[in-house]
C-alpha cells in the first residue's frame, strides 16, 4: 500500500495562478520530500521538510507539514507553463521493509499538474 | 559527475526472455534502489541495496533479481519476462546532502513485454 497519497490526482490551472497539492501519509516520518516528474523523464528532487519543521520555502515553492494530521501541502505560486508535470510526495518508511533502517522513501501516486498558458 | 545512468532507454522483450537493466552512479552513494512506475500506481520499490554485497527486497520483488558487486553498479535482472512486467523502471541512488538524505534518479528504462 502507498504511504503517501497525493490529492488531487489531477489539477489544471491558468498560468499565473497558484497550485496547491496535498499529501497524506500513514506512519510517523523523519522527513517528507516532494519531487517533480516531467512527462517521459525521471524524477527531480524539489524540497525536503523535516518532521520538526512546519513550513519551508524554496523559490516559488512553499511546503507545509502537519504531523498531527499526517499531511503536507505543496504550493507553487505564480505558476508557469513549464511547471506542467507530475508531482510526488515521498516519505521515509522507518523500517517498513526488513533491514531498511532510515533509508527508505515511499512514494505516492502523484498529482498531475497542467498549467495552461 | 554523470549522476545516475541507466541502459537501455527502451527495450521490448517476448514473454519468457531474460534481460538485465543496467544502472550506475558516480556519486559514491552507498544506497541504490530500483523502482517500477505504472500508470496510476506511482513508484513502487522493487529491490534496494545499502552497500556493496548487500541487497534486500522492496515492495514488489517477485520476478526480479539484483546484485551489488561494486558501489557504482546495481543491475536489475528479469529472469523470465512476463507482460505484467511492462513498465518504466527507474534506478536511484541516495546520499546525504547537507545532513539529509537526497535521492537521485536515473532517466528510466521503458520496458514492454509482449
PDB file of C-alpha atoms in Angstrom:
ATOM      1  CA  UNK A   1       0.000   0.000   0.000  1.00  0.00           C
ATOM      2  CA  UNK A   2       1.113   3.552  -0.600  1.00  0.00           C
ATOM      3  CA  UNK A   3       2.463   5.540   2.322  1.00  0.00           C
ATOM      4  CA  UNK A   4       1.922   8.900   0.671  1.00  0.00           C
ATOM      5  CA  UNK A   5      -1.276   9.756  -1.134  1.00  0.00           C
ATOM      6  CA  UNK A   6      -1.476  12.940  -3.164  1.00  0.00           C
ATOM      7  CA  UNK A   7      -4.619  14.911  -3.689  1.00  0.00           C
ATOM      8  CA  UNK A   8      -5.924  15.901  -6.181  1.00  0.00           C
ATOM      9  CA  UNK A   9      -4.908  13.312  -8.755  1.00  0.00           C
ATOM     10  CA  UNK A  10      -5.052  15.955 -11.475  1.00  0.00           C
ATOM     11  CA  UNK A  11      -5.098  19.731 -11.417  1.00  0.00           C
ATOM     12  CA  UNK A  12      -5.485  22.191 -14.269  1.00  0.00           C
ATOM     13  CA  UNK A  13      -4.892  25.911 -13.776  1.00  0.00           C
ATOM     14  CA  UNK A  14      -4.171  29.043 -15.768  1.00  0.00           C
ATOM     15  CA  UNK A  15      -0.679  30.451 -15.945  1.00  0.00           C
ATOM     16  CA  UNK A  16      -0.112  32.900 -13.105  1.00  0.00           C
ATOM     17  CA  UNK A  17      -2.451  31.141 -10.692  1.00  0.00           C
ATOM     18  CA  UNK A  18      -1.273  29.283  -7.620  1.00  0.00           C
ATOM     19  CA  UNK A  19      -1.328  25.496  -7.491  1.00  0.00           C
ATOM     20  CA  UNK A  20      -1.806  23.565  -4.269  1.00  0.00           C
ATOM     21  CA  UNK A  21      -1.253  19.848  -3.922  1.00  0.00           C
ATOM     22  CA  UNK A  22      -1.749  17.804  -0.790  1.00  0.00           C
ATOM     23  CA  UNK A  23      -0.148  14.660   0.517  1.00  0.00           C
ATOM     24  CA  UNK A  24      -1.330  12.406   3.320  1.00  0.00           C
ATOM     25  CA  UNK A  25       0.649   9.613   4.902  1.00  0.00           C
ATOM     26  CA  UNK A  26       0.058   6.910   7.449  1.00  0.00           C
ATOM     27  CA  UNK A  27       3.042   6.399   9.719  1.00  0.00           C
ATOM     28  CA  UNK A  28       5.482   8.622  11.546  1.00  0.00           C
ATOM     29  CA  UNK A  29       8.224  10.070   9.396  1.00  0.00           C
ATOM     30  CA  UNK A  30      11.706  11.524   9.561  1.00  0.00           C
ATOM     31  CA  UNK A  31      11.024  13.847   6.693  1.00  0.00           C
ATOM     32  CA  UNK A  32       8.820  14.344   3.683  1.00  0.00           C
ATOM     33  CA  UNK A  33      10.090  15.185   0.225  1.00  0.00           C
ATOM     34  CA  UNK A  34       8.461  16.493  -2.933  1.00  0.00           C
ATOM     35  CA  UNK A  35       9.566  15.518  -6.409  1.00  0.00           C
ATOM     36  CA  UNK A  36       8.629  16.643  -9.900  1.00  0.00           C
ATOM     37  CA  UNK A  37       8.493  14.465 -12.966  1.00  0.00           C
ATOM     38  CA  UNK A  38       8.124  15.864 -16.435  1.00  0.00           C
ATOM     39  CA  UNK A  39       6.430  13.621 -18.972  1.00  0.00           C
ATOM     40  CA  UNK A  40       8.730  10.801 -20.001  1.00  0.00           C
ATOM     41  CA  UNK A  41      11.554  11.942 -17.742  1.00  0.00           C
ATOM     42  CA  UNK A  42      12.993  10.926 -14.388  1.00  0.00           C
ATOM     43  CA  UNK A  43      12.160  12.466 -11.057  1.00  0.00           C
ATOM     44  CA  UNK A  44      13.735  15.648  -9.798  1.00  0.00           C
ATOM     45  CA  UNK A  45      14.026  16.412  -6.108  1.00  0.00           C
ATOM     46  CA  UNK A  46      12.330  19.708  -5.222  1.00  0.00           C
ATOM     47  CA  UNK A  47      12.304  20.171  -1.490  1.00  0.00           C
ATOM     48  CA  UNK A  48      12.557  18.325   1.803  1.00  0.00           C
ATOM     49  CA  UNK A  49      10.834  19.217   5.043  1.00  0.00           C
ATOM     50  CA  UNK A  50      11.849  17.604   8.318  1.00  0.00           C
ATOM     51  CA  UNK A  51       9.347  16.268  10.812  1.00  0.00           C
ATOM     52  CA  UNK A  52      10.158  19.090  13.244  1.00  0.00           C
ATOM     53  CA  UNK A  53       9.558  21.784  10.624  1.00  0.00           C
ATOM     54  CA  UNK A  54       6.161  23.249   9.815  1.00  0.00           C
ATOM     55  CA  UNK A  55       6.871  25.320   6.729  1.00  0.00           C
ATOM     56  CA  UNK A  56       9.632  25.667   4.200  1.00  0.00           C
ATOM     57  CA  UNK A  57      10.188  27.870   1.163  1.00  0.00           C
ATOM     58  CA  UNK A  58      12.280  27.425  -1.946  1.00  0.00           C
ATOM     59  CA  UNK A  59      11.791  29.999  -4.679  1.00  0.00           C
ATOM     60  CA  UNK A  60       8.150  29.776  -5.765  1.00  0.00           C
ATOM     61  CA  UNK A  61       7.617  26.623  -3.740  1.00  0.00           C
ATOM     62  CA  UNK A  62       6.102  26.573  -0.283  1.00  0.00           C
ATOM     63  CA  UNK A  63       5.748  23.332   1.635  1.00  0.00           C
ATOM     64  CA  UNK A  64       3.871  22.854   4.881  1.00  0.00           C
ATOM     65  CA  UNK A  65       3.846  19.850   7.156  1.00  0.00           C
ATOM     66  CA  UNK A  66       1.272  18.966   9.794  1.00  0.00           C
ATOM     67  CA  UNK A  67       2.468  15.870  11.616  1.00  0.00           C
ATOM     68  CA  UNK A  68      -0.645  15.753  13.803  1.00  0.00           C
ATOM     69  CA  UNK A  69      -2.768  15.324  10.671  1.00  0.00           C
ATOM     70  CA  UNK A  70      -0.055  13.371   8.848  1.00  0.00           C
ATOM     71  CA  UNK A  71      -0.340  15.677   5.876  1.00  0.00           C
ATOM     72  CA  UNK A  72       1.722  18.039   3.778  1.00  0.00           C
ATOM     73  CA  UNK A  73       0.945  20.565   1.089  1.00  0.00           C
ATOM     74  CA  UNK A  74       2.982  21.899  -1.802  1.00  0.00           C
ATOM     75  CA  UNK A  75       2.113  25.356  -3.076  1.00  0.00           C
ATOM     76  CA  UNK A  76       3.504  26.630  -6.350  1.00  0.00           C
ATOM     77  CA  UNK A  77       2.949  30.359  -6.662  1.00  0.00           C
ATOM     78  CA  UNK A  78       2.613  32.277  -9.918  1.00  0.00           C
ATOM     79  CA  UNK A  79       2.600  29.102 -11.947  1.00  0.00           C
ATOM     80  CA  UNK A  80       4.203  28.884 -15.358  1.00  0.00           C
ATOM     81  CA  UNK A  81       3.594  26.577 -18.293  1.00  0.00           C
ATOM     82  CA  UNK A  82       6.974  24.997 -17.523  1.00  0.00           C
ATOM     83  CA  UNK A  83       5.573  23.837 -14.156  1.00  0.00           C
ATOM     84  CA  UNK A  84       3.392  21.337 -16.020  1.00  0.00           C
ATOM     85  CA  UNK A  85       4.466  17.981 -14.594  1.00  0.00           C
ATOM     86  CA  UNK A  86       3.510  15.300 -12.135  1.00  0.00           C
ATOM     87  CA  UNK A  87       4.351  15.981  -8.509  1.00  0.00           C
ATOM     88  CA  UNK A  88       5.035  13.249  -5.980  1.00  0.00           C
ATOM     89  CA  UNK A  89       5.466  13.286  -2.250  1.00  0.00           C
ATOM     90  CA  UNK A  90       7.745  10.749  -0.630  1.00  0.00           C
ATOM     91  CA  UNK A  91       8.162   9.756   2.989  1.00  0.00           C
ATOM     92  CA  UNK A  92      10.794   7.646   4.650  1.00  0.00           C
ATOM     93  CA  UNK A  93       9.435   4.262   5.653  1.00  0.00           C
ATOM     94  CA  UNK A  94      11.210   3.897   9.007  1.00  0.00           C
ATOM     95  CA  UNK A  95      11.791   0.182   8.748  1.00  0.00           C
ATOM     96  CA  UNK A  96       8.670  -0.877   6.873  1.00  0.00           C
ATOM     97  CA  UNK A  97      10.936  -3.206   4.899  1.00  0.00           C
ATOM     98  CA  UNK A  98      13.282  -5.503   6.760  1.00  0.00           C
ATOM     99  CA  UNK A  99      16.698  -4.017   7.215  1.00  0.00           C
ATOM    100  CA  UNK A 100      15.614  -0.696   5.778  1.00  0.00           C
ATOM    101  CA  UNK A 101      16.776   1.466   8.650  1.00  0.00           C
ATOM    102  CA  UNK A 102      16.186   5.068   7.753  1.00  0.00           C
ATOM    103  CA  UNK A 103      16.970   4.751   4.065  1.00  0.00           C
ATOM    104  CA  UNK A 104      13.593   4.063   2.548  1.00  0.00           C
ATOM    105  CA  UNK A 105      11.489   6.532   0.626  1.00  0.00           C
ATOM    106  CA  UNK A 106       7.914   5.572  -0.216  1.00  0.00           C
ATOM    107  CA  UNK A 107       6.211   7.478  -2.986  1.00  0.00           C
ATOM    108  CA  UNK A 108       2.596   8.429  -3.524  1.00  0.00           C
ATOM    109  CA  UNK A 109       0.784   8.124  -6.844  1.00  0.00           C
ATOM    110  CA  UNK A 110       1.300  11.758  -7.761  1.00  0.00           C
ATOM    111  CA  UNK A 111      -0.661  14.817  -8.792  1.00  0.00           C
ATOM    112  CA  UNK A 112      -0.669  15.673 -12.470  1.00  0.00           C
ATOM    113  CA  UNK A 113      -0.483  19.449 -12.835  1.00  0.00           C
ATOM    114  CA  UNK A 114      -1.318  21.167 -16.105  1.00  0.00           C
ATOM    115  CA  UNK A 115      -0.615  24.883 -16.384  1.00  0.00           C
ATOM    116  CA  UNK A 116      -2.403  26.440 -19.327  1.00  0.00           C
ATOM    117  CA  UNK A 117      -0.623  29.374 -20.979  1.00  0.00           C
TER     118      UNK A 117
ATOM    119  CA  UNK B   1      29.508  13.860 -12.451  1.00  0.00           C
ATOM    120  CA  UNK B   2      27.195  11.874 -14.697  1.00  0.00           C
ATOM    121  CA  UNK B   3      24.859  11.142 -11.784  1.00  0.00           C
ATOM    122  CA  UNK B   4      22.735   8.027 -12.222  1.00  0.00           C
ATOM    123  CA  UNK B   5      22.813   6.404 -15.644  1.00  0.00           C
ATOM    124  CA  UNK B   6      20.590   3.630 -16.962  1.00  0.00           C
ATOM    125  CA  UNK B   7      20.726   1.489 -20.061  1.00  0.00           C
ATOM    126  CA  UNK B   8      18.896   0.721 -22.225  1.00  0.00           C
ATOM    127  CA  UNK B   9      16.338   3.510 -22.549  1.00  0.00           C
ATOM    128  CA  UNK B  10      13.867   1.289 -24.339  1.00  0.00           C
ATOM    129  CA  UNK B  11      13.504  -2.473 -24.561  1.00  0.00           C
ATOM    130  CA  UNK B  12      10.963  -4.880 -25.999  1.00  0.00           C
ATOM    131  CA  UNK B  13      11.012  -8.467 -24.785  1.00  0.00           C
ATOM    132  CA  UNK B  14       8.993 -11.529 -25.535  1.00  0.00           C
ATOM    133  CA  UNK B  15       7.390 -13.468 -22.710  1.00  0.00           C
ATOM    134  CA  UNK B  16       9.925 -15.785 -21.137  1.00  0.00           C
ATOM    135  CA  UNK B  17      13.013 -13.896 -22.235  1.00  0.00           C
ATOM    136  CA  UNK B  18      15.511 -12.660 -19.704  1.00  0.00           C
ATOM    137  CA  UNK B  19      17.474  -9.445 -19.628  1.00  0.00           C
ATOM    138  CA  UNK B  20      19.443  -7.145 -17.373  1.00  0.00           C
ATOM    139  CA  UNK B  21      18.763  -3.469 -16.856  1.00  0.00           C
ATOM    140  CA  UNK B  22      21.967  -1.634 -16.079  1.00  0.00           C
ATOM    141  CA  UNK B  23      22.346   1.138 -13.523  1.00  0.00           C
ATOM    142  CA  UNK B  24      25.448   3.028 -12.485  1.00  0.00           C
ATOM    143  CA  UNK B  25      26.187   6.045 -10.314  1.00  0.00           C
ATOM    144  CA  UNK B  26      29.377   8.022  -9.839  1.00  0.00           C
ATOM    145  CA  UNK B  27      28.495   9.811  -6.611  1.00  0.00           C
ATOM    146  CA  UNK B  28      29.906   7.117  -4.316  1.00  0.00           C
ATOM    147  CA  UNK B  29      26.478   6.569  -2.782  1.00  0.00           C
ATOM    148  CA  UNK B  30      26.097   3.506  -0.633  1.00  0.00           C
ATOM    149  CA  UNK B  31      22.352   3.242  -1.155  1.00  0.00           C
ATOM    150  CA  UNK B  32      20.829   2.300  -4.512  1.00  0.00           C
ATOM    151  CA  UNK B  33      17.376   1.116  -5.454  1.00  0.00           C
ATOM    152  CA  UNK B  34      15.117   0.073  -8.301  1.00  0.00           C
ATOM    153  CA  UNK B  35      11.541   1.253  -8.768  1.00  0.00           C
ATOM    154  CA  UNK B  36       8.890   0.499 -11.299  1.00  0.00           C
ATOM    155  CA  UNK B  37       6.317   3.060 -12.297  1.00  0.00           C
ATOM    156  CA  UNK B  38       2.963   2.042 -13.718  1.00  0.00           C
ATOM    157  CA  UNK B  39       0.092   4.338 -14.713  1.00  0.00           C
ATOM    158  CA  UNK B  40      -1.888   5.379 -11.665  1.00  0.00           C
ATOM    159  CA  UNK B  41       0.384   3.445  -9.315  1.00  0.00           C
ATOM    160  CA  UNK B  42       3.178   5.865  -8.564  1.00  0.00           C
ATOM    161  CA  UNK B  43       6.580   4.424  -7.820  1.00  0.00           C
ATOM    162  CA  UNK B  44       6.944   1.022  -6.220  1.00  0.00           C
ATOM    163  CA  UNK B  45      10.187  -0.221  -4.766  1.00  0.00           C
ATOM    164  CA  UNK B  46      11.479  -3.480  -6.257  1.00  0.00           C
ATOM    165  CA  UNK B  47      14.863  -4.065  -4.612  1.00  0.00           C
ATOM    166  CA  UNK B  48      17.405  -1.932  -2.864  1.00  0.00           C
ATOM    167  CA  UNK B  49      20.962  -2.100  -1.618  1.00  0.00           C
ATOM    168  CA  UNK B  50      22.588  -0.313   1.292  1.00  0.00           C
ATOM    169  CA  UNK B  51      26.092  -1.111   0.122  1.00  0.00           C
ATOM    170  CA  UNK B  52      28.251  -3.420  -1.946  1.00  0.00           C
ATOM    171  CA  UNK B  53      27.360  -7.030  -1.258  1.00  0.00           C
ATOM    172  CA  UNK B  54      24.086  -6.161   0.496  1.00  0.00           C
ATOM    173  CA  UNK B  55      20.668  -6.290  -1.143  1.00  0.00           C
ATOM    174  CA  UNK B  56      17.122  -6.589   0.132  1.00  0.00           C
ATOM    175  CA  UNK B  57      13.606  -6.831  -1.206  1.00  0.00           C
ATOM    176  CA  UNK B  58      11.259  -3.927  -1.579  1.00  0.00           C
ATOM    177  CA  UNK B  59       7.521  -3.837  -2.129  1.00  0.00           C
ATOM    178  CA  UNK B  60       7.326  -5.805  -5.402  1.00  0.00           C
ATOM    179  CA  UNK B  61      10.413  -8.040  -5.709  1.00  0.00           C
ATOM    180  CA  UNK B  62       8.933 -11.111  -7.403  1.00  0.00           C
ATOM    181  CA  UNK B  63      10.352 -11.847 -10.836  1.00  0.00           C
ATOM    182  CA  UNK B  64      13.430  -9.691 -10.326  1.00  0.00           C
ATOM    183  CA  UNK B  65      16.947 -10.316  -9.082  1.00  0.00           C
ATOM    184  CA  UNK B  66      19.655  -7.862  -8.139  1.00  0.00           C
ATOM    185  CA  UNK B  67      23.273  -7.943  -7.145  1.00  0.00           C
ATOM    186  CA  UNK B  68      25.684  -5.308  -5.888  1.00  0.00           C
ATOM    187  CA  UNK B  69      29.274  -6.310  -6.510  1.00  0.00           C
ATOM    188  CA  UNK B  70      30.533  -2.721  -6.594  1.00  0.00           C
ATOM    189  CA  UNK B  71      29.396   0.575  -5.101  1.00  0.00           C
ATOM    190  CA  UNK B  72      28.870   2.009  -8.575  1.00  0.00           C
ATOM    191  CA  UNK B  73      26.707  -0.643 -10.242  1.00  0.00           C
ATOM    192  CA  UNK B  74      23.323  -2.105  -9.376  1.00  0.00           C
ATOM    193  CA  UNK B  75      21.895  -4.215 -12.223  1.00  0.00           C
ATOM    194  CA  UNK B  76      18.323  -5.484 -12.227  1.00  0.00           C
ATOM    195  CA  UNK B  77      17.681  -8.851 -13.812  1.00  0.00           C
ATOM    196  CA  UNK B  78      14.388 -10.097 -15.182  1.00  0.00           C
ATOM    197  CA  UNK B  79      14.618 -13.870 -15.092  1.00  0.00           C
ATOM    198  CA  UNK B  80      11.626 -14.758 -17.278  1.00  0.00           C
ATOM    199  CA  UNK B  81       9.804 -11.704 -18.536  1.00  0.00           C
ATOM    200  CA  UNK B  82       6.027 -11.515 -18.210  1.00  0.00           C
ATOM    201  CA  UNK B  83       3.569  -8.978 -19.661  1.00  0.00           C
ATOM    202  CA  UNK B  84       2.887  -7.812 -16.095  1.00  0.00           C
ATOM    203  CA  UNK B  85       6.448  -6.512 -16.027  1.00  0.00           C
ATOM    204  CA  UNK B  86       5.718  -3.995 -18.750  1.00  0.00           C
ATOM    205  CA  UNK B  87       6.570  -0.757 -17.003  1.00  0.00           C
ATOM    206  CA  UNK B  88       9.012   2.096 -16.711  1.00  0.00           C
ATOM    207  CA  UNK B  89      11.933   1.240 -14.465  1.00  0.00           C
ATOM    208  CA  UNK B  90      13.886   3.813 -12.514  1.00  0.00           C
ATOM    209  CA  UNK B  91      17.144   3.317 -10.740  1.00  0.00           C
ATOM    210  CA  UNK B  92      18.060   5.673  -7.924  1.00  0.00           C
ATOM    211  CA  UNK B  93      20.901   6.318  -5.552  1.00  0.00           C
ATOM    212  CA  UNK B  94      20.736   8.140  -2.274  1.00  0.00           C
ATOM    213  CA  UNK B  95      23.249  10.126  -0.325  1.00  0.00           C
ATOM    214  CA  UNK B  96      23.452  12.761   2.360  1.00  0.00           C
ATOM    215  CA  UNK B  97      23.469  16.376   1.251  1.00  0.00           C
ATOM    216  CA  UNK B  98      23.791  18.984   3.985  1.00  0.00           C
ATOM    217  CA  UNK B  99      22.679  16.438   6.538  1.00  0.00           C
ATOM    218  CA  UNK B 100      19.634  14.954   4.887  1.00  0.00           C
ATOM    219  CA  UNK B 101      19.066  12.111   2.510  1.00  0.00           C
ATOM    220  CA  UNK B 102      18.554  13.114  -1.099  1.00  0.00           C
ATOM    221  CA  UNK B 103      17.624  10.690  -3.808  1.00  0.00           C
ATOM    222  CA  UNK B 104      18.878  10.917  -7.369  1.00  0.00           C
ATOM    223  CA  UNK B 105      17.060   9.155 -10.171  1.00  0.00           C
ATOM    224  CA  UNK B 106      18.184   7.837 -13.500  1.00  0.00           C
ATOM    225  CA  UNK B 107      16.296   8.705 -16.700  1.00  0.00           C
ATOM    226  CA  UNK B 108      14.368   5.437 -16.745  1.00  0.00           C
ATOM    227  CA  UNK B 109      14.065   2.345 -18.927  1.00  0.00           C
ATOM    228  CA  UNK B 110      10.789   1.758 -20.735  1.00  0.00           C
ATOM    229  CA  UNK B 111      10.212  -1.985 -20.964  1.00  0.00           C
ATOM    230  CA  UNK B 112       7.493  -3.675 -22.973  1.00  0.00           C
ATOM    231  CA  UNK B 113       6.891  -7.398 -22.667  1.00  0.00           C
ATOM    232  CA  UNK B 114       4.762  -8.941 -25.395  1.00  0.00           C
TER     233      UNK B 114
END
